[in-house]
Amino acid sequence: MVVLAKGELEQIALPAAVQKAAPPLADVPEVDLGGGACRADAARAVVAACEGHGFFKVTGHGVPAGLLARVEAAAAAFFAMAQPEKEAAAAAAAPPGSPFGYGSKRIGCNGDLGWVEYLLLGVAAAAAAPLPAHGEASPSPSYGSFRDILNEYVVAVRAMMWEVLKLMAEGLGLKEKDALVRLVSHEESDSVLRVNHYPPHPELKQQGHGRLTGFGEHTDPQIISVLRSNYSSGLEISLRDGSWASVPPDRKSFFVNVGDVLQVLTNGRFRSVRHRVMVSSPRPRVSVIFFAGPPPRERLAPLPWLVAEDGGRRRYREFTWREYKASAYRTKLAENRLCHFETEAD
């Protein structure tokens, strides 16, 4: 957990705003889980999206609109609290010595900075209350209510995510249809919930133009991540040619990112999408991201069926999630983490 001393927040210098215009809008693939397409078509659409952008929009997801509205309102109320109150309230969510809790501007431990404040919470895989409190009760009743809403949210999003992973397995032709789901539904699965708040920057509001890094470019190390945001823009993805494209906000839908581990499991067939958030809107952006990871001791390697499809070439060596996670968290955001786990071409 990052805890800032009084006045320290204002003293952290960020890179200067850039004056370049936002990139063009991305043509984001869409997958309807609501029965608008037959299951086989939906599975093919998921695979095509993962092979292309490594990123797609999910509609017909079944998560109640009322729940999404309550999460958004509760997040806005939490981040509107005074700095000491946020730090004290979130401390109840973080076991001593853990990376969880409230943080601001500093992203990770390797010098990355962004115009963002966030709440990072560990998720218990099989618990009825996936976000349990730690230690004494929160000093803020409003945070306790926020945690209860997030617990309800995690249960709903997790069910939707499992359905997406089943469609991936079906679309890939895997014999074990639960090959991906079992990795994120195990009682020791290592998943995380992150709530990000990107407030309008005073300098940009005054100038009326410019863009500032909210969260620098990176890939997600886990299997997949499921994102939902409010009405504000800012999310951008890197396309295969290296150019950037803006993702139009859609508060009614979810967005799914392919993570590094899924790229490994599919032997490079799926693409772990590089993405970032740029701050330019006069309105705050709030996003909630569920990162689905495997158990720490899980041994990860390209799935045999997909290695056979690739002529027998295994593009990544075997490793545990604990090993990869430790390696990833020693690097800066923009670095290519997977290059350390690639095998040499024959």
mmCIF file of C-alpha atoms in Angstrom:
data_model
loop_
_atom_site.group_PDB
_atom_site.id
_atom_site.type_symbol
_atom_site.label_atom_id
_atom_site.label_comp_id
_atom_site.label_asym_id
_atom_site.label_seq_id
_atom_site.Cartn_x
_atom_site.Cartn_y
_atom_site.Cartn_z
ATOM 1 C CA MET A 1 0.000 0.000 0.000
ATOM 2 C CA VAL A 2 1.252 3.473 -0.851
ATOM 3 C CA VAL A 3 0.645 5.960 1.939
ATOM 4 C CA LEU A 4 1.600 9.547 1.250
ATOM 5 C CA ALA A 5 2.600 12.037 3.907
ATOM 6 C CA LYS A 6 0.605 15.240 4.113
ATOM 7 C CA GLY A 7 1.592 17.503 1.237
ATOM 8 C CA GLU A 8 3.566 14.769 -0.548
ATOM 9 C CA LEU A 9 0.883 14.237 -3.200
ATOM 10 C CA GLU A 10 1.367 17.741 -4.556
ATOM 11 C CA GLN A 11 5.166 17.348 -4.540
ATOM 12 C CA ILE A 12 5.301 14.348 -6.881
ATOM 13 C CA ALA A 13 6.209 15.714 -10.307
ATOM 14 C CA LEU A 14 4.616 14.093 -13.351
ATOM 15 C CA PRO A 15 5.842 14.240 -16.966
ATOM 16 C CA ALA A 16 4.633 17.353 -18.775
ATOM 17 C CA ALA A 17 1.371 17.263 -20.682
ATOM 18 C CA VAL A 18 1.671 16.619 -24.408
ATOM 19 C CA GLN A 19 -0.184 18.647 -26.985
ATOM 20 C CA LYS A 20 -0.767 15.861 -29.519
ATOM 21 C CA ALA A 21 -4.363 15.097 -30.403
ATOM 22 C CA ALA A 22 -5.914 11.832 -29.268
ATOM 23 C CA PRO A 23 -5.442 8.926 -31.702
ATOM 24 C CA PRO A 24 -8.313 7.771 -33.945
ATOM 25 C CA LEU A 25 -11.083 5.618 -32.515
ATOM 26 C CA ALA A 26 -10.522 1.880 -32.374
ATOM 27 C CA ASP A 27 -12.798 -0.558 -34.173
ATOM 28 C CA VAL A 28 -13.447 -2.688 -31.100
ATOM 29 C CA PRO A 29 -14.770 -6.229 -31.701
ATOM 30 C CA GLU A 30 -18.002 -6.998 -29.861
ATOM 31 C CA VAL A 31 -19.173 -10.281 -28.356
ATOM 32 C CA ASP A 32 -22.809 -10.673 -27.272
ATOM 33 C CA LEU A 33 -23.348 -13.087 -24.390
ATOM 34 C CA GLY A 34 -27.080 -12.460 -24.348
ATOM 35 C CA GLY A 35 -28.079 -15.019 -26.943
ATOM 36 C CA GLY A 36 -28.054 -12.675 -29.941
ATOM 37 C CA ALA A 37 -25.708 -15.114 -31.704
ATOM 38 C CA CYS A 38 -25.437 -18.894 -31.508
ATOM 39 C CA ARG A 39 -22.836 -20.183 -29.076
ATOM 40 C CA ALA A 40 -20.472 -21.407 -31.795
ATOM 41 C CA ASP A 41 -20.527 -17.971 -33.449
ATOM 42 C CA ALA A 42 -19.834 -16.279 -30.114
ATOM 43 C CA ALA A 43 -16.908 -18.637 -29.467
ATOM 44 C CA ARG A 44 -15.451 -17.901 -32.912
ATOM 45 C CA ALA A 45 -15.894 -14.158 -32.324
ATOM 46 C CA VAL A 46 -14.029 -14.352 -29.010
ATOM 47 C CA VAL A 47 -11.114 -16.219 -30.582
ATOM 48 C CA ALA A 48 -10.921 -13.839 -33.540
ATOM 49 C CA ALA A 49 -10.866 -10.827 -31.192
ATOM 50 C CA CYS A 50 -8.131 -12.382 -29.028
ATOM 51 C CA GLU A 51 -6.031 -13.189 -32.086
ATOM 52 C CA GLY A 52 -6.472 -9.671 -33.460
ATOM 53 C CA HIS A 53 -6.470 -6.840 -30.944
ATOM 54 C CA GLY A 54 -6.326 -9.048 -27.836
ATOM 55 C CA PHE A 55 -9.196 -6.870 -26.691
ATOM 56 C CA PHE A 56 -12.972 -6.899 -27.123
ATOM 57 C CA LYS A 57 -16.250 -5.527 -25.782
ATOM 58 C CA VAL A 58 -18.798 -7.749 -24.036
ATOM 59 C CA THR A 59 -22.502 -6.945 -24.319
ATOM 60 C CA GLY A 60 -25.493 -8.965 -23.113
ATOM 61 C CA HIS A 61 -23.411 -9.772 -20.026
ATOM 62 C CA GLY A 62 -26.292 -10.003 -17.556
ATOM 63 C CA VAL A 63 -24.701 -7.810 -14.869
ATOM 64 C CA PRO A 64 -27.570 -5.588 -13.613
ATOM 65 C CA ALA A 65 -27.413 -1.937 -14.688
ATOM 66 C CA GLY A 66 -28.473 -0.921 -11.187
ATOM 67 C CA LEU A 67 -25.441 -2.651 -9.690
ATOM 68 C CA LEU A 68 -23.108 -0.895 -12.138
ATOM 69 C CA ALA A 69 -24.645 2.462 -11.224
ATOM 70 C CA ARG A 70 -24.199 1.753 -7.503
ATOM 71 C CA VAL A 71 -20.535 0.784 -7.987
ATOM 72 C CA GLU A 72 -19.875 3.953 -9.956
ATOM 73 C CA ALA A 73 -21.581 6.165 -7.369
ATOM 74 C CA ALA A 74 -19.813 4.483 -4.449
ATOM 75 C CA ALA A 75 -16.422 4.804 -6.146
ATOM 76 C CA ALA A 76 -17.007 8.504 -6.794
ATOM 77 C CA ALA A 77 -17.990 8.993 -3.139
ATOM 78 C CA PHE A 78 -14.884 7.150 -1.897
ATOM 79 C CA PHE A 79 -12.454 9.181 -3.997
ATOM 80 C CA ALA A 80 -14.210 12.404 -2.964
ATOM 81 C CA MET A 81 -13.179 11.751 0.649
ATOM 82 C CA ALA A 82 -10.267 13.700 2.160
ATOM 83 C CA GLN A 83 -6.854 12.090 1.612
ATOM 84 C CA PRO A 84 -6.322 10.948 5.253
ATOM 85 C CA GLU A 85 -9.818 9.449 5.323
ATOM 86 C CA LYS A 86 -9.187 7.430 2.165
ATOM 87 C CA GLU A 87 -5.898 6.111 3.524
ATOM 88 C CA ALA A 88 -7.393 5.193 6.889
ATOM 89 C CA ALA A 89 -10.504 3.587 5.417
ATOM 90 C CA ALA A 90 -8.616 1.500 2.860
ATOM 91 C CA ALA A 91 -6.140 0.263 5.466
ATOM 92 C CA ALA A 92 -8.866 -2.106 6.658
ATOM 93 C CA ALA A 93 -8.709 -3.774 3.225
ATOM 94 C CA ALA A 94 -4.987 -4.487 3.399
ATOM 95 C CA PRO A 95 -3.230 -7.104 5.522
ATOM 96 C CA PRO A 96 -0.015 -5.707 7.055
ATOM 97 C CA GLY A 97 2.862 -5.743 4.564
ATOM 98 C CA SER A 98 0.641 -6.389 1.554
ATOM 99 C CA PRO A 99 0.572 -4.314 -1.648
ATOM 100 C CA PHE A 100 -3.158 -3.724 -1.244
ATOM 101 C CA GLY A 101 -4.946 -0.564 -0.159
ATOM 102 C CA TYR A 102 -5.034 3.032 -1.368
ATOM 103 C CA GLY A 103 -2.368 4.591 -3.585
ATOM 104 C CA SER A 104 -1.852 7.739 -5.625
ATOM 105 C CA LYS A 105 0.398 8.700 -8.547
ATOM 106 C CA ARG A 106 3.039 6.059 -7.818
ATOM 107 C CA ILE A 107 2.364 2.898 -9.850
ATOM 108 C CA GLY A 108 4.353 -0.067 -8.625
ATOM 109 C CA CYS A 109 7.826 0.140 -7.098
ATOM 110 C CA ASN A 110 9.971 0.988 -10.123
ATOM 111 C CA GLY A 111 9.442 4.694 -10.633
ATOM 112 C CA ASP A 112 6.327 4.713 -12.823
ATOM 113 C CA LEU A 113 4.042 7.703 -12.245
ATOM 114 C CA GLY A 114 0.588 8.651 -13.472
ATOM 115 C CA TRP A 115 -2.249 11.073 -12.829
ATOM 116 C CA VAL A 116 -4.292 8.457 -10.979
ATOM 117 C CA GLU A 117 -5.391 7.418 -7.523
ATOM 118 C CA TYR A 118 -6.557 3.895 -6.897
ATOM 119 C CA LEU A 119 -7.832 1.232 -4.555
ATOM 120 C CA LEU A 120 -6.225 -2.207 -4.920
ATOM 121 C CA LEU A 121 -7.950 -5.197 -3.305
ATOM 122 C CA GLY A 122 -7.167 -8.904 -3.136
ATOM 123 C CA VAL A 123 -9.979 -11.258 -4.199
ATOM 124 C CA ALA A 124 -10.695 -14.565 -2.472
ATOM 125 C CA ALA A 125 -11.509 -17.029 -5.240
ATOM 126 C CA ALA A 126 -14.286 -19.134 -3.754
ATOM 127 C CA ALA A 127 -15.547 -16.969 -0.885
ATOM 128 C CA ALA A 128 -19.081 -15.653 -0.661
ATOM 129 C CA ALA A 129 -17.525 -12.291 0.282
ATOM 130 C CA PRO A 130 -14.600 -12.084 -2.169
ATOM 131 C CA LEU A 131 -13.241 -8.876 -0.589
ATOM 132 C CA PRO A 132 -12.970 -9.677 3.111
ATOM 133 C CA ALA A 133 -11.953 -6.981 5.597
ATOM 134 C CA HIS A 134 -8.722 -7.389 7.526
ATOM 135 C CA GLY A 135 -8.106 -6.430 11.118
ATOM 136 C CA GLU A 136 -10.439 -3.957 12.795
ATOM 137 C CA ALA A 137 -13.567 -2.585 11.207
ATOM 138 C CA SER A 138 -13.093 0.306 8.791
ATOM 139 C CA PRO A 139 -13.220 3.715 10.471
ATOM 140 C CA SER A 140 -15.457 4.851 7.619
ATOM 141 C CA PRO A 141 -19.005 3.457 7.340
ATOM 142 C CA SER A 142 -19.051 4.670 3.733
ATOM 143 C CA TYR A 143 -16.050 2.470 2.883
ATOM 144 C CA GLY A 144 -17.726 -0.535 4.483
ATOM 145 C CA SER A 145 -20.749 0.058 2.258
ATOM 146 C CA PHE A 146 -18.437 0.454 -0.771
ATOM 147 C CA ARG A 147 -16.787 -2.891 0.001
ATOM 148 C CA ASP A 148 -20.188 -4.578 0.251
ATOM 149 C CA ILE A 149 -21.157 -3.225 -3.183
ATOM 150 C CA LEU A 150 -17.819 -4.339 -4.646
ATOM 151 C CA ASN A 151 -18.353 -7.819 -3.214
ATOM 152 C CA GLU A 152 -21.655 -8.022 -5.076
ATOM 153 C CA TYR A 153 -19.952 -6.691 -8.204
ATOM 154 C CA VAL A 154 -17.121 -9.239 -8.072
ATOM 155 C CA VAL A 155 -19.560 -12.169 -7.799
ATOM 156 C CA ALA A 156 -21.469 -10.966 -10.890
ATOM 157 C CA VAL A 157 -18.392 -10.142 -12.971
ATOM 158 C CA ARG A 158 -16.680 -13.404 -12.060
ATOM 159 C CA ALA A 159 -19.638 -15.408 -13.395
ATOM 160 C CA MET A 160 -19.539 -13.456 -16.650
ATOM 161 C CA MET A 161 -15.765 -13.891 -16.911
ATOM 162 C CA TRP A 162 -16.052 -17.664 -16.510
ATOM 163 C CA GLU A 163 -18.486 -17.732 -19.408
ATOM 164 C CA VAL A 164 -16.031 -15.786 -21.569
ATOM 165 C CA LEU A 165 -13.229 -18.236 -20.697
ATOM 166 C CA LYS A 166 -15.462 -21.195 -21.572
ATOM 167 C CA LEU A 167 -16.163 -19.623 -24.959
ATOM 168 C CA MET A 168 -12.421 -19.183 -25.492
ATOM 169 C CA ALA A 169 -11.791 -22.857 -24.771
ATOM 170 C CA GLU A 170 -14.597 -23.915 -27.103
ATOM 171 C CA GLY A 171 -13.403 -21.603 -29.865
ATOM 172 C CA LEU A 172 -9.864 -22.969 -29.553
ATOM 173 C CA GLY A 173 -11.163 -26.529 -29.789
ATOM 174 C CA LEU A 174 -9.712 -27.548 -26.423
ATOM 175 C CA LYS A 175 -10.795 -30.999 -25.260
ATOM 176 C CA GLU A 176 -10.982 -29.763 -21.658
ATOM 177 C CA LYS A 177 -13.669 -27.079 -21.786
ATOM 178 C CA ASP A 178 -12.755 -25.923 -18.281
ATOM 179 C CA ALA A 179 -9.020 -25.732 -18.997
ATOM 180 C CA LEU A 180 -9.009 -21.944 -18.559
ATOM 181 C CA VAL A 181 -11.830 -21.561 -16.030
ATOM 182 C CA ARG A 182 -10.230 -23.929 -13.531
ATOM 183 C CA LEU A 183 -7.144 -21.705 -13.355
ATOM 184 C CA VAL A 184 -9.139 -18.708 -12.112
ATOM 185 C CA SER A 185 -11.759 -20.585 -10.046
ATOM 186 C CA HIS A 186 -9.354 -22.588 -7.894
ATOM 187 C CA GLU A 187 -9.526 -21.756 -4.184
ATOM 188 C CA GLU A 188 -5.947 -20.440 -4.377
ATOM 189 C CA SER A 189 -6.389 -18.439 -7.584
ATOM 190 C CA ASP A 190 -4.599 -15.090 -7.355
ATOM 191 C CA SER A 191 -7.035 -12.420 -8.520
ATOM 192 C CA VAL A 192 -7.166 -8.690 -7.845
ATOM 193 C CA LEU A 193 -9.733 -5.899 -8.083
ATOM 194 C CA ARG A 194 -8.518 -2.406 -8.906
ATOM 195 C CA VAL A 195 -10.602 0.788 -8.832
ATOM 196 C CA ASN A 196 -8.901 3.678 -10.649
ATOM 197 C CA HIS A 197 -9.845 7.349 -10.458
ATOM 198 C CA TYR A 198 -8.422 9.831 -12.965
ATOM 199 C CA PRO A 199 -9.468 13.321 -11.833
ATOM 200 C CA PRO A 200 -9.381 16.242 -14.278
ATOM 201 C CA HIS A 201 -5.938 17.855 -14.172
ATOM 202 C CA PRO A 202 -5.984 21.540 -13.143
ATOM 203 C CA GLU A 203 -3.456 22.537 -15.808
ATOM 204 C CA LEU A 204 -5.415 20.848 -18.591
ATOM 205 C CA LYS A 205 -8.689 22.349 -17.376
ATOM 206 C CA GLN A 206 -7.093 25.781 -17.469
ATOM 207 C CA GLN A 207 -5.548 25.340 -20.915
ATOM 208 C CA GLY A 208 -8.552 23.552 -22.384
ATOM 209 C CA HIS A 209 -6.310 21.119 -24.306
ATOM 210 C CA GLY A 210 -3.401 18.710 -23.904
ATOM 211 C CA ARG A 211 -3.011 15.127 -22.694
ATOM 212 C CA LEU A 212 -1.345 13.723 -19.593
ATOM 213 C CA THR A 213 -0.382 10.145 -18.787
ATOM 214 C CA GLY A 214 -2.871 8.676 -16.348
ATOM 215 C CA PHE A 215 -1.553 5.091 -16.445
ATOM 216 C CA GLY A 216 1.424 4.348 -18.674
ATOM 217 C CA GLU A 217 1.506 1.771 -21.451
ATOM 218 C CA HIS A 218 1.701 -1.839 -20.307
ATOM 219 C CA THR A 219 0.270 -5.315 -20.693
ATOM 220 C CA ASP A 220 -1.559 -7.104 -17.901
ATOM 221 C CA PRO A 221 0.400 -10.078 -16.502
ATOM 222 C CA GLN A 222 -2.631 -12.206 -15.532
ATOM 223 C CA ILE A 223 -4.833 -14.475 -17.701
ATOM 224 C CA ILE A 224 -7.502 -11.912 -18.529
ATOM 225 C CA SER A 225 -8.723 -8.636 -17.094
ATOM 226 C CA VAL A 226 -12.295 -7.382 -17.251
ATOM 227 C CA LEU A 227 -12.803 -3.613 -17.241
ATOM 228 C CA ARG A 228 -15.803 -1.378 -16.838
ATOM 229 C CA SER A 229 -15.597 2.437 -16.806
ATOM 230 C CA ASN A 230 -17.858 5.468 -16.599
ATOM 231 C CA TYR A 231 -18.656 7.856 -19.454
ATOM 232 C CA SER A 232 -15.170 9.443 -19.692
ATOM 233 C CA SER A 233 -12.684 8.562 -22.427
ATOM 234 C CA GLY A 234 -8.963 7.952 -21.993
ATOM 235 C CA LEU A 235 -8.340 4.238 -22.593
ATOM 236 C CA GLU A 236 -6.124 3.538 -25.620
ATOM 237 C CA ILE A 237 -4.875 0.249 -27.098
ATOM 238 C CA SER A 238 -1.846 -0.486 -29.232
ATOM 239 C CA LEU A 239 -2.642 -2.116 -32.568
ATOM 240 C CA ARG A 240 -0.480 -4.742 -34.257
ATOM 241 C CA ASP A 241 1.298 -2.112 -36.363
ATOM 242 C CA GLY A 242 2.336 -0.253 -33.203
ATOM 243 C CA SER A 243 -0.095 2.643 -33.656
ATOM 244 C CA TRP A 244 -2.474 3.698 -30.887
ATOM 245 C CA ALA A 245 -6.252 3.819 -31.026
ATOM 246 C CA SER A 246 -8.768 5.347 -28.588
ATOM 247 C CA VAL A 247 -11.450 3.128 -27.088
ATOM 248 C CA PRO A 248 -14.869 4.851 -27.053
ATOM 249 C CA PRO A 249 -16.307 4.733 -23.520
ATOM 250 C CA ASP A 250 -19.355 2.525 -23.021
ATOM 251 C CA ARG A 251 -20.658 2.367 -19.473
ATOM 252 C CA LYS A 252 -23.199 -0.338 -20.385
ATOM 253 C CA SER A 253 -20.577 -2.845 -21.539
ATOM 254 C CA PHE A 254 -17.426 -4.546 -20.303
ATOM 255 C CA PHE A 255 -14.041 -4.707 -22.020
ATOM 256 C CA VAL A 256 -11.806 -7.774 -21.873
ATOM 257 C CA ASN A 257 -8.003 -7.683 -22.166
ATOM 258 C CA VAL A 258 -5.924 -10.731 -23.016
ATOM 259 C CA GLY A 259 -3.128 -10.971 -20.419
ATOM 260 C CA ASP A 260 0.431 -12.267 -20.655
ATOM 261 C CA VAL A 261 -0.381 -15.681 -19.176
ATOM 262 C CA LEU A 262 -3.133 -16.287 -21.735
ATOM 263 C CA GLN A 263 -0.693 -15.420 -24.522
ATOM 264 C CA VAL A 264 1.619 -18.106 -23.114
ATOM 265 C CA LEU A 265 -1.132 -20.705 -22.680
ATOM 266 C CA THR A 266 -2.190 -20.222 -26.314
ATOM 267 C CA ASN A 267 1.443 -20.409 -27.478
ATOM 268 C CA GLY A 268 1.282 -16.871 -28.806
ATOM 269 C CA ARG A 269 -1.936 -17.352 -30.747
ATOM 270 C CA PHE A 270 -3.723 -14.830 -28.515
ATOM 271 C CA ARG A 271 -2.165 -11.414 -28.108
ATOM 272 C CA SER A 272 -1.620 -9.723 -24.754
ATOM 273 C CA VAL A 273 -2.807 -6.211 -25.548
ATOM 274 C CA ARG A 274 -0.639 -3.188 -24.726
ATOM 275 C CA HIS A 275 -2.776 -0.357 -23.398
ATOM 276 C CA ARG A 276 -2.647 2.928 -21.483
ATOM 277 C CA VAL A 277 -4.873 5.673 -20.096
ATOM 278 C CA MET A 278 -4.396 9.294 -21.132
ATOM 279 C CA VAL A 279 -6.083 12.113 -19.207
ATOM 280 C CA SER A 280 -7.582 14.881 -21.315
ATOM 281 C CA SER A 281 -11.251 15.018 -20.356
ATOM 282 C CA PRO A 282 -12.664 17.777 -18.125
ATOM 283 C CA ARG A 283 -14.688 14.993 -16.472
ATOM 284 C CA PRO A 284 -13.259 12.409 -14.046
ATOM 285 C CA ARG A 285 -12.736 8.869 -15.293
ATOM 286 C CA VAL A 286 -13.492 5.945 -12.975
ATOM 287 C CA SER A 287 -12.719 2.373 -13.994
ATOM 288 C CA VAL A 288 -13.058 -0.942 -12.168
ATOM 289 C CA ILE A 289 -10.831 -3.792 -13.341
ATOM 290 C CA PHE A 290 -10.966 -7.448 -12.308
ATOM 291 C CA PHE A 291 -7.614 -9.173 -12.928
ATOM 292 C CA ALA A 292 -7.991 -12.959 -13.033
ATOM 293 C CA GLY A 293 -4.808 -14.855 -12.173
ATOM 294 C CA PRO A 294 -3.964 -18.528 -11.512
ATOM 295 C CA PRO A 295 -2.772 -20.030 -8.211
ATOM 296 C CA PRO A 296 0.796 -18.973 -7.292
ATOM 297 C CA ARG A 297 2.203 -22.508 -7.594
ATOM 298 C CA GLU A 298 0.417 -23.289 -10.874
ATOM 299 C CA ARG A 299 2.862 -24.442 -13.539
ATOM 300 C CA LEU A 300 2.145 -22.563 -16.754
ATOM 301 C CA ALA A 301 3.174 -23.481 -20.278
ATOM 302 C CA PRO A 302 1.655 -23.537 -23.774
ATOM 303 C CA LEU A 303 -1.250 -25.995 -23.909
ATOM 304 C CA PRO A 304 -0.222 -29.211 -25.751
ATOM 305 C CA TRP A 305 -3.140 -29.037 -28.199
ATOM 306 C CA LEU A 306 -2.068 -25.581 -29.358
ATOM 307 C CA VAL A 307 1.619 -26.530 -29.504
ATOM 308 C CA ALA A 308 0.686 -29.395 -31.835
ATOM 309 C CA GLU A 309 -1.254 -26.954 -34.032
ATOM 310 C CA ASP A 310 1.911 -24.819 -34.233
ATOM 311 C CA GLY A 311 3.987 -27.648 -35.664
ATOM 312 C CA GLY A 312 5.237 -28.772 -32.269
ATOM 313 C CA ARG A 313 7.092 -25.568 -31.484
ATOM 314 C CA ARG A 314 6.734 -24.398 -27.882
ATOM 315 C CA ARG A 315 7.269 -20.628 -27.860
ATOM 316 C CA TYR A 316 7.484 -20.207 -24.068
ATOM 317 C CA ARG A 317 9.183 -22.196 -21.330
ATOM 318 C CA GLU A 318 7.322 -23.513 -18.323
ATOM 319 C CA PHE A 319 7.131 -21.330 -15.208
ATOM 320 C CA THR A 320 4.950 -20.809 -12.151
ATOM 321 C CA TRP A 321 2.649 -17.824 -11.706
ATOM 322 C CA ARG A 322 4.640 -16.874 -8.606
ATOM 323 C CA GLU A 323 7.828 -16.804 -10.695
ATOM 324 C CA TYR A 324 6.302 -14.734 -13.478
ATOM 325 C CA LYS A 325 4.596 -12.333 -11.103
ATOM 326 C CA ALA A 326 7.856 -11.697 -9.251
ATOM 327 C CA SER A 327 9.658 -11.088 -12.534
ATOM 328 C CA ALA A 328 6.930 -8.768 -13.818
ATOM 329 C CA TYR A 329 6.867 -6.648 -10.676
ATOM 330 C CA ARG A 330 10.615 -6.045 -10.927
ATOM 331 C CA THR A 331 10.154 -4.263 -14.255
ATOM 332 C CA LYS A 332 8.841 -0.898 -15.310
ATOM 333 C CA LEU A 333 5.362 -0.765 -16.812
ATOM 334 C CA ALA A 334 6.365 -0.443 -20.455
ATOM 335 C CA GLU A 335 8.911 -3.272 -20.509
ATOM 336 C CA ASN A 336 8.296 -6.522 -22.380
ATOM 337 C CA ARG A 337 7.994 -9.048 -19.556
ATOM 338 C CA LEU A 338 7.405 -12.113 -21.698
ATOM 339 C CA CYS A 339 10.729 -11.888 -23.533
ATOM 340 C CA HIS A 340 12.454 -13.460 -20.508
ATOM 341 C CA PHE A 341 10.299 -16.580 -20.854
ATOM 342 C CA GLU A 342 10.478 -17.142 -24.601
ATOM 343 C CA THR A 343 12.221 -20.197 -26.034
ATOM 344 C CA GLU A 344 14.783 -19.916 -28.812
ATOM 345 C CA ALA A 345 13.534 -20.572 -32.316
ATOM 346 C CA ASP A 346 14.710 -23.822 -33.877
#
